[in-house]
mmCIF file of C-alpha atoms in Angstrom:
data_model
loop_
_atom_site.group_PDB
_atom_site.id
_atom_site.type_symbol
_atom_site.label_atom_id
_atom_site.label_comp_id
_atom_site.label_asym_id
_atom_site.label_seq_id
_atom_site.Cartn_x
_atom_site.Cartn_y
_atom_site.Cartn_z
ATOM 1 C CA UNK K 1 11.307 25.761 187.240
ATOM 2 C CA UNK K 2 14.664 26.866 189.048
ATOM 3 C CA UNK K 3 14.689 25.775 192.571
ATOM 4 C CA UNK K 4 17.296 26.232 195.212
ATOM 5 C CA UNK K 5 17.553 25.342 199.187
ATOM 6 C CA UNK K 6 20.153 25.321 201.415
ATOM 7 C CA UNK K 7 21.141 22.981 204.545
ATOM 8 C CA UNK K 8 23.417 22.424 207.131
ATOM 9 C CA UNK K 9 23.869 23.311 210.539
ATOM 10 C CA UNK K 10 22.172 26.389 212.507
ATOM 11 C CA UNK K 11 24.524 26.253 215.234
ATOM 12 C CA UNK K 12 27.994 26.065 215.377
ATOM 13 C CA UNK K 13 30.925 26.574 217.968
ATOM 14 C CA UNK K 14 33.324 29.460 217.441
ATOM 15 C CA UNK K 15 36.262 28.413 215.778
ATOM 16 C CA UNK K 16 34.767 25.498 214.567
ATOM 17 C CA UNK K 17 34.374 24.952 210.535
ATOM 18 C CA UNK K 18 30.756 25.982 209.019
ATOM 19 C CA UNK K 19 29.677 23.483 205.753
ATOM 20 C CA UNK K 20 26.701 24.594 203.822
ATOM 21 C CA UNK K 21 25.267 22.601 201.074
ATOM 22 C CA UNK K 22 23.350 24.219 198.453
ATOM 23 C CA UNK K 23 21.036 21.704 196.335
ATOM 24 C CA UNK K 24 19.146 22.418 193.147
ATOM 25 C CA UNK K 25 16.642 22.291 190.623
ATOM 26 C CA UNK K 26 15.256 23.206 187.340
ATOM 27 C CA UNK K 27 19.281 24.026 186.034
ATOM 28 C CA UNK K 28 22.695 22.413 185.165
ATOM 29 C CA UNK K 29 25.685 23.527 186.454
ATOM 30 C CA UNK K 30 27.301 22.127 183.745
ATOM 31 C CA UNK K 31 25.466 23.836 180.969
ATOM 32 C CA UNK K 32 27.969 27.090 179.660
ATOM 33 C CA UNK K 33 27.340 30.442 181.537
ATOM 34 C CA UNK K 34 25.703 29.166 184.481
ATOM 35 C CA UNK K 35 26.699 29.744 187.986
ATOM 36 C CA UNK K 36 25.451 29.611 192.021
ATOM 37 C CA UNK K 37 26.666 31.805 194.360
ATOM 38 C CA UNK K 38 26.449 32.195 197.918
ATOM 39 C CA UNK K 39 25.472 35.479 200.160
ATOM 40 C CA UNK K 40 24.891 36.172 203.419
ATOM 41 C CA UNK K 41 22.651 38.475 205.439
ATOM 42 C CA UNK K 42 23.039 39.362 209.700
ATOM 43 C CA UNK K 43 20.050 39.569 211.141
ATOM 44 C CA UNK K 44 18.796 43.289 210.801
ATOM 45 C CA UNK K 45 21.820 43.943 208.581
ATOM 46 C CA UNK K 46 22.639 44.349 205.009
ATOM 47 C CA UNK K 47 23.391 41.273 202.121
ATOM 48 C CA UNK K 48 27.180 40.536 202.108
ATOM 49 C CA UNK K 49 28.290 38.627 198.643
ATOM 50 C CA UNK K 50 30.603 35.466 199.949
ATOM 51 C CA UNK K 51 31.318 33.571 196.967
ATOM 52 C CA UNK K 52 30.679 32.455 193.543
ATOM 53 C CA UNK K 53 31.297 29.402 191.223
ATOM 54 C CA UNK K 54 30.526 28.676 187.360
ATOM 55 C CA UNK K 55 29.691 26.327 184.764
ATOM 56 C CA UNK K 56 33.635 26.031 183.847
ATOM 57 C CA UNK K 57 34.875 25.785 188.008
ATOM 58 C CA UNK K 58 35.880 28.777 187.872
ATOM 59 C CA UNK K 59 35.561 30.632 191.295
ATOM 60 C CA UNK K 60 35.639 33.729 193.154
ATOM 61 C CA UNK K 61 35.452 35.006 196.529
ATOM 62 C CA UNK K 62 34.537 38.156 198.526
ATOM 63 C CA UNK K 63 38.198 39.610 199.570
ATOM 64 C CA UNK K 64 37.745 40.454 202.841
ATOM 65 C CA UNK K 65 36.481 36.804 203.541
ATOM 66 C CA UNK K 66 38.736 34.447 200.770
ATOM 67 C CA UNK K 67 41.252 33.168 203.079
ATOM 68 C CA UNK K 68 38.183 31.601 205.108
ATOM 69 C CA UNK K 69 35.876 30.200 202.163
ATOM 70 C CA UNK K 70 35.855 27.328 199.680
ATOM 71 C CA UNK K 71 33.518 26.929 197.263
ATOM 72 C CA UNK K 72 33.089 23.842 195.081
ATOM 73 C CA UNK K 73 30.286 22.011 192.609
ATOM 74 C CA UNK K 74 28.761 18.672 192.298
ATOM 75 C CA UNK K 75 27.540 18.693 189.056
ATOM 76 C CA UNK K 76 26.359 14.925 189.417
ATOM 77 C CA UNK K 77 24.014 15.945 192.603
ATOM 78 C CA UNK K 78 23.091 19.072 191.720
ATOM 79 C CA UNK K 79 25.096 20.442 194.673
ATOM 80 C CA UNK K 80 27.011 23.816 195.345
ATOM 81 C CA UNK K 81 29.157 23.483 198.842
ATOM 82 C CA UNK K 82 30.255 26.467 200.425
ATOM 83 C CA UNK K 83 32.954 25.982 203.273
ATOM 84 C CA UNK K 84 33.779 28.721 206.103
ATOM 85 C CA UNK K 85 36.556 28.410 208.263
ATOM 86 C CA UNK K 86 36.989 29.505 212.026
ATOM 87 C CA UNK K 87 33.651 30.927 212.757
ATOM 88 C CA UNK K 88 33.214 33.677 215.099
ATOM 89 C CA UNK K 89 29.525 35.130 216.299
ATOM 90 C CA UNK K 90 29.893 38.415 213.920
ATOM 91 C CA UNK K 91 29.459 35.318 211.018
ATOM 92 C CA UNK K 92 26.206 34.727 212.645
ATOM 93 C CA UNK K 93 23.643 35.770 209.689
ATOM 94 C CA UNK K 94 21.330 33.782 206.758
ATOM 95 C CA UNK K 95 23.077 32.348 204.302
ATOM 96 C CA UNK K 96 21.635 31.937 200.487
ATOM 97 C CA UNK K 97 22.217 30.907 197.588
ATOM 98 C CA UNK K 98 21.272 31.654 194.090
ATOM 99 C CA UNK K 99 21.128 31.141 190.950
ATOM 100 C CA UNK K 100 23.110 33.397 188.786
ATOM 101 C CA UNK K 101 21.405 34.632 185.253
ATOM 102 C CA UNK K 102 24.322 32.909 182.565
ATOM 103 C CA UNK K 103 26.320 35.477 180.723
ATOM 104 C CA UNK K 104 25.034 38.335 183.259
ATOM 105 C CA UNK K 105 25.730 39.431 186.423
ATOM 106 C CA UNK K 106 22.542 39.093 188.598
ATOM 107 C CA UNK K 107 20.642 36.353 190.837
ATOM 108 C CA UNK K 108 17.538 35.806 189.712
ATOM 109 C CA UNK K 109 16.581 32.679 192.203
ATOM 110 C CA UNK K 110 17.257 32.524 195.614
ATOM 111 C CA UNK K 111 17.203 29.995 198.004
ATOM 112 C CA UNK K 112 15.014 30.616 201.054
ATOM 113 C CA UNK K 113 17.898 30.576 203.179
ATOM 114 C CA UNK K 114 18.917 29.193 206.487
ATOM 115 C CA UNK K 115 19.912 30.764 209.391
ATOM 116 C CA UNK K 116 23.413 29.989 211.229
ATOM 117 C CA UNK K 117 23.958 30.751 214.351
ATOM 118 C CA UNK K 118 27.498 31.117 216.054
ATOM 119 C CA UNK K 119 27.861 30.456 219.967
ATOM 120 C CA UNK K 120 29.703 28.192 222.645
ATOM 121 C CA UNK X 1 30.628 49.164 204.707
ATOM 122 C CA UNK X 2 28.711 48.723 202.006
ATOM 123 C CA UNK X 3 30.580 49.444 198.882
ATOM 124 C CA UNK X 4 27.208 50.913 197.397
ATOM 125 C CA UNK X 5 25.737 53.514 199.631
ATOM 126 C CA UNK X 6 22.290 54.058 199.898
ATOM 127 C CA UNK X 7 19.894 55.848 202.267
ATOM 128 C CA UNK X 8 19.050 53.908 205.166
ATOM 129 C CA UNK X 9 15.046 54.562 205.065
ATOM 130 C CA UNK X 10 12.624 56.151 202.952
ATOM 131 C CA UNK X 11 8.725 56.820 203.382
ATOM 132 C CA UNK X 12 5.897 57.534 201.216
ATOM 133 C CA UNK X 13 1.799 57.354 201.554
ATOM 134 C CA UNK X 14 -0.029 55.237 199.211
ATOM 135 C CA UNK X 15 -0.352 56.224 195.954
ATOM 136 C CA UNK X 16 2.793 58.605 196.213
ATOM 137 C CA UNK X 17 6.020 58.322 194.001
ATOM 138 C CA UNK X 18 9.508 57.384 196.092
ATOM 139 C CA UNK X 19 12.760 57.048 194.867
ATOM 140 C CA UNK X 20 15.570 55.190 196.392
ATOM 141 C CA UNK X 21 19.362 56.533 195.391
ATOM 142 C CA UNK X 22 22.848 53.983 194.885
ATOM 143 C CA UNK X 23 25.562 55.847 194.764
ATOM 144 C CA UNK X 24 29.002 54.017 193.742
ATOM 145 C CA UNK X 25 32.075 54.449 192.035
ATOM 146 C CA UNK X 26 33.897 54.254 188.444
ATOM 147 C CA UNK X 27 34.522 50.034 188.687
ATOM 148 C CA UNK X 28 30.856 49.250 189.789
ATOM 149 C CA UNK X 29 27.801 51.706 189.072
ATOM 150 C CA UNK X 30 30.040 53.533 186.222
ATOM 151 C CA UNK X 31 31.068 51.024 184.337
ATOM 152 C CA UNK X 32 28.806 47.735 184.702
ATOM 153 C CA UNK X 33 24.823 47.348 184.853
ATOM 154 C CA UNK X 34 22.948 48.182 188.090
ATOM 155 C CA UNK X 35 21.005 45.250 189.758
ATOM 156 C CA UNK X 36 17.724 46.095 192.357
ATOM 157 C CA UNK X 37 16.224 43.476 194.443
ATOM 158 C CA UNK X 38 13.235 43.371 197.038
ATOM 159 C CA UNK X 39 13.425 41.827 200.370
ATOM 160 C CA UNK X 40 9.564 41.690 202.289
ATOM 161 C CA UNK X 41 9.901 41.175 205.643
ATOM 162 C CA UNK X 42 11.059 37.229 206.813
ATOM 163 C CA UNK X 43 11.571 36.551 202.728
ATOM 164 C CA UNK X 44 14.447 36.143 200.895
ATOM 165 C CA UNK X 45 15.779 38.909 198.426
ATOM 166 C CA UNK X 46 13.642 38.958 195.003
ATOM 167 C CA UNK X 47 15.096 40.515 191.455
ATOM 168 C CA UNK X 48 13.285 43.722 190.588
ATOM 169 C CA UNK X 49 15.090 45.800 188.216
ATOM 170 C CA UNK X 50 18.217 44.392 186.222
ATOM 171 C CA UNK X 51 20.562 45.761 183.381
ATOM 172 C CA UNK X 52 19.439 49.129 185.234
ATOM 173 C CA UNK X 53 16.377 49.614 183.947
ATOM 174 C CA UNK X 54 14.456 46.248 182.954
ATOM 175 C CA UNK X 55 11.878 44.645 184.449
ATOM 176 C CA UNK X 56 11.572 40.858 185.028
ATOM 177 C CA UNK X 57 8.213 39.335 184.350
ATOM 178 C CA UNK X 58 5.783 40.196 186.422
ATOM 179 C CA UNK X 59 7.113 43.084 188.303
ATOM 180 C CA UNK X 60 4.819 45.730 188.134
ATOM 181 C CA UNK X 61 5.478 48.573 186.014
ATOM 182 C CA UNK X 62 5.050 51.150 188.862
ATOM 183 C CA UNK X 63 8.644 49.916 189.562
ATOM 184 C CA UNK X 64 11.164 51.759 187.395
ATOM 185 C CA UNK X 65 15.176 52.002 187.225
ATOM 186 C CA UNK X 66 17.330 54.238 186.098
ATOM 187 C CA UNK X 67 21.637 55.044 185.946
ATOM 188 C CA UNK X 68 23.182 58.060 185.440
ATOM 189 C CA UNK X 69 27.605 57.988 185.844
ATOM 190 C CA UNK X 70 27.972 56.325 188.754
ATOM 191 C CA UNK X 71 24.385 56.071 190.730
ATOM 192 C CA UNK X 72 21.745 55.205 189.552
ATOM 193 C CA UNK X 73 17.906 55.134 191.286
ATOM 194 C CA UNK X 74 14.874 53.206 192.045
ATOM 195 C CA UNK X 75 11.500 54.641 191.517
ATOM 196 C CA UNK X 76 8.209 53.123 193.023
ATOM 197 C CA UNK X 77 5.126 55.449 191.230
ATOM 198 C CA UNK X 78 1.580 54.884 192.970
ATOM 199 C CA UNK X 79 3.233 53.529 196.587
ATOM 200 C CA UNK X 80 1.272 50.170 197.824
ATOM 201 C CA UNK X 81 1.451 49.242 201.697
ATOM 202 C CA UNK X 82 2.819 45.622 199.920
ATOM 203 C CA UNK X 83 5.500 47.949 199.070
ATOM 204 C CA UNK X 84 6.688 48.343 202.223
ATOM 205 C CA UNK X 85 10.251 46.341 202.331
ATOM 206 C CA UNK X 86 13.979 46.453 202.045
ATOM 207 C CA UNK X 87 15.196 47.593 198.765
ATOM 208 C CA UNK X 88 18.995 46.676 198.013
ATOM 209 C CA UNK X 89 21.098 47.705 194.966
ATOM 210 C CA UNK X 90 23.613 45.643 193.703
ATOM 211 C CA UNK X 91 26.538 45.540 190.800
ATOM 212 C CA UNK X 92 29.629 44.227 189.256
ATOM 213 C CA UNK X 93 32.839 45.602 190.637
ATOM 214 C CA UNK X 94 35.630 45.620 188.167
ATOM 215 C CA UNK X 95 38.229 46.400 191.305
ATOM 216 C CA UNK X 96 39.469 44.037 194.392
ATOM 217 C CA UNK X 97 36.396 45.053 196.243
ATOM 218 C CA UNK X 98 34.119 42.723 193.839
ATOM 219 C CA UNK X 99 32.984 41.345 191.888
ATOM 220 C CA UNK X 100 29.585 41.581 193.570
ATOM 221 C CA UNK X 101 28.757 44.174 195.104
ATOM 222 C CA UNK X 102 25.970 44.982 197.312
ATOM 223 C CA UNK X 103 24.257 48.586 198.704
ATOM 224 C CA UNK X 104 23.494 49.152 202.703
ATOM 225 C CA UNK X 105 20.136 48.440 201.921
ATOM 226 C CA UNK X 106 16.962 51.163 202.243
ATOM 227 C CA UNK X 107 13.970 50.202 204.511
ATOM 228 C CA UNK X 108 10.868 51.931 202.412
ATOM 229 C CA UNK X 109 7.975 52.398 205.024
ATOM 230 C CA UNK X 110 4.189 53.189 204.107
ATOM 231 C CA UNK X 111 2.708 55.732 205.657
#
């Protein structure tokens, strides 16, 4: 079965660079259609889409947030790496990741997400 | 902002019929499939109605979606207290503002 989980840190400085590494299960990211995507949710607040990348690397990125994020795939370890630059406490939130459904337009398994926090 | 706007809260007692709206524009609801997922409290978001009106194996069939132009509607027949959750649209966005595009979220609370 699909599995996802994220890791990194749950705190980091403002200003300073946030790295999030997505590993799963159960899936290729090299098989055609396939891709992982990353969202975010603040705390009592709504889901915010960051980023997504497929089978072929090809990628795309919320606009408000692109010049911030890089997304890129390990297909070897099974890894999706999200990158977020110059954190500031509004980017305080829990980040996921999931699975998207190949050749359609919907997650249909989620990590259960970890929570970053953003604070000197 | 959430591109997709949806009503903050909704209620119901148990056993009651609810429906949650998502109201968008021409380059998401009205022109791509509409996407509904289910957050319980301390979880993490779960698929429950995609393609606008299908069902993934096994959620209930008291869960129901539907599209019409661009908004489309969630409807939860014979309300259960396990119910009780976040309920967030979601859709493809043909314009800068995607291509994934999320709703406000609605907070359904049994009575």
């Amino acid at each position: 079965q699909i599995t996802l989980k994220e890791s990194g840190p749950t705190l980091v400085k403002p200003t300073q660079t946030l790295t999030l590494t997505c590993t799963f299960s159960g899936f290729s990211l090299s098989t055609s259609g396939v891709g992982v995507g990353w969202i975010r949710q603040p705390p009592g607040k709504a889901l915010e889409w960051l980023a997504l990348i497929y089978w072929d690397d090809d990628k795309r990125y919320s606009p408000s947030l692109k010049s911030r994020l890089t997304i890129t795939k390990d297909t070897s370890k099974n890894q999706v790496v999200l990158t977020m630059t110059n954190m500031d406490p509004v980017d305080t939130a829990t980040y996921y990741c999931a699975h998207l459904m190949p050749d359609d337009y919907y997650f249909d398994y989620w990590g259960q997400g970890t929570l970053v926090t953003v604070s000197s | 902002q959430s591109v997709l706007t949806q009503p903050p809260s909704a209620s119901g007692t148990p056993g009651q019929r609810v429906t949650i709206s998502c109201s968008g524009s021409s380059s998401n609801i009205g022109s791509n499939y509409v996407y509904w997922y289910q957050q319980l409290p301390g979880t993490a978001p779960k698929l429950l109605i995609y393609r606008n009106n299908q069902r993934p194996s096994g959620v209930p069939d008291r869960f129901s979606g539907s599209k019409s132009g661009t908004s489309a509607s969630l409807a939860i027949s014979g309300l259960r207290s396990e119910d009780e959750a976040d309920y967030y649209c979601a859709a493809w966005d043909d314009s800068l503002s995607g291509p994934v595009v999320f709703g406000g979220g609605t907070k359904l609370t049994v009575l």
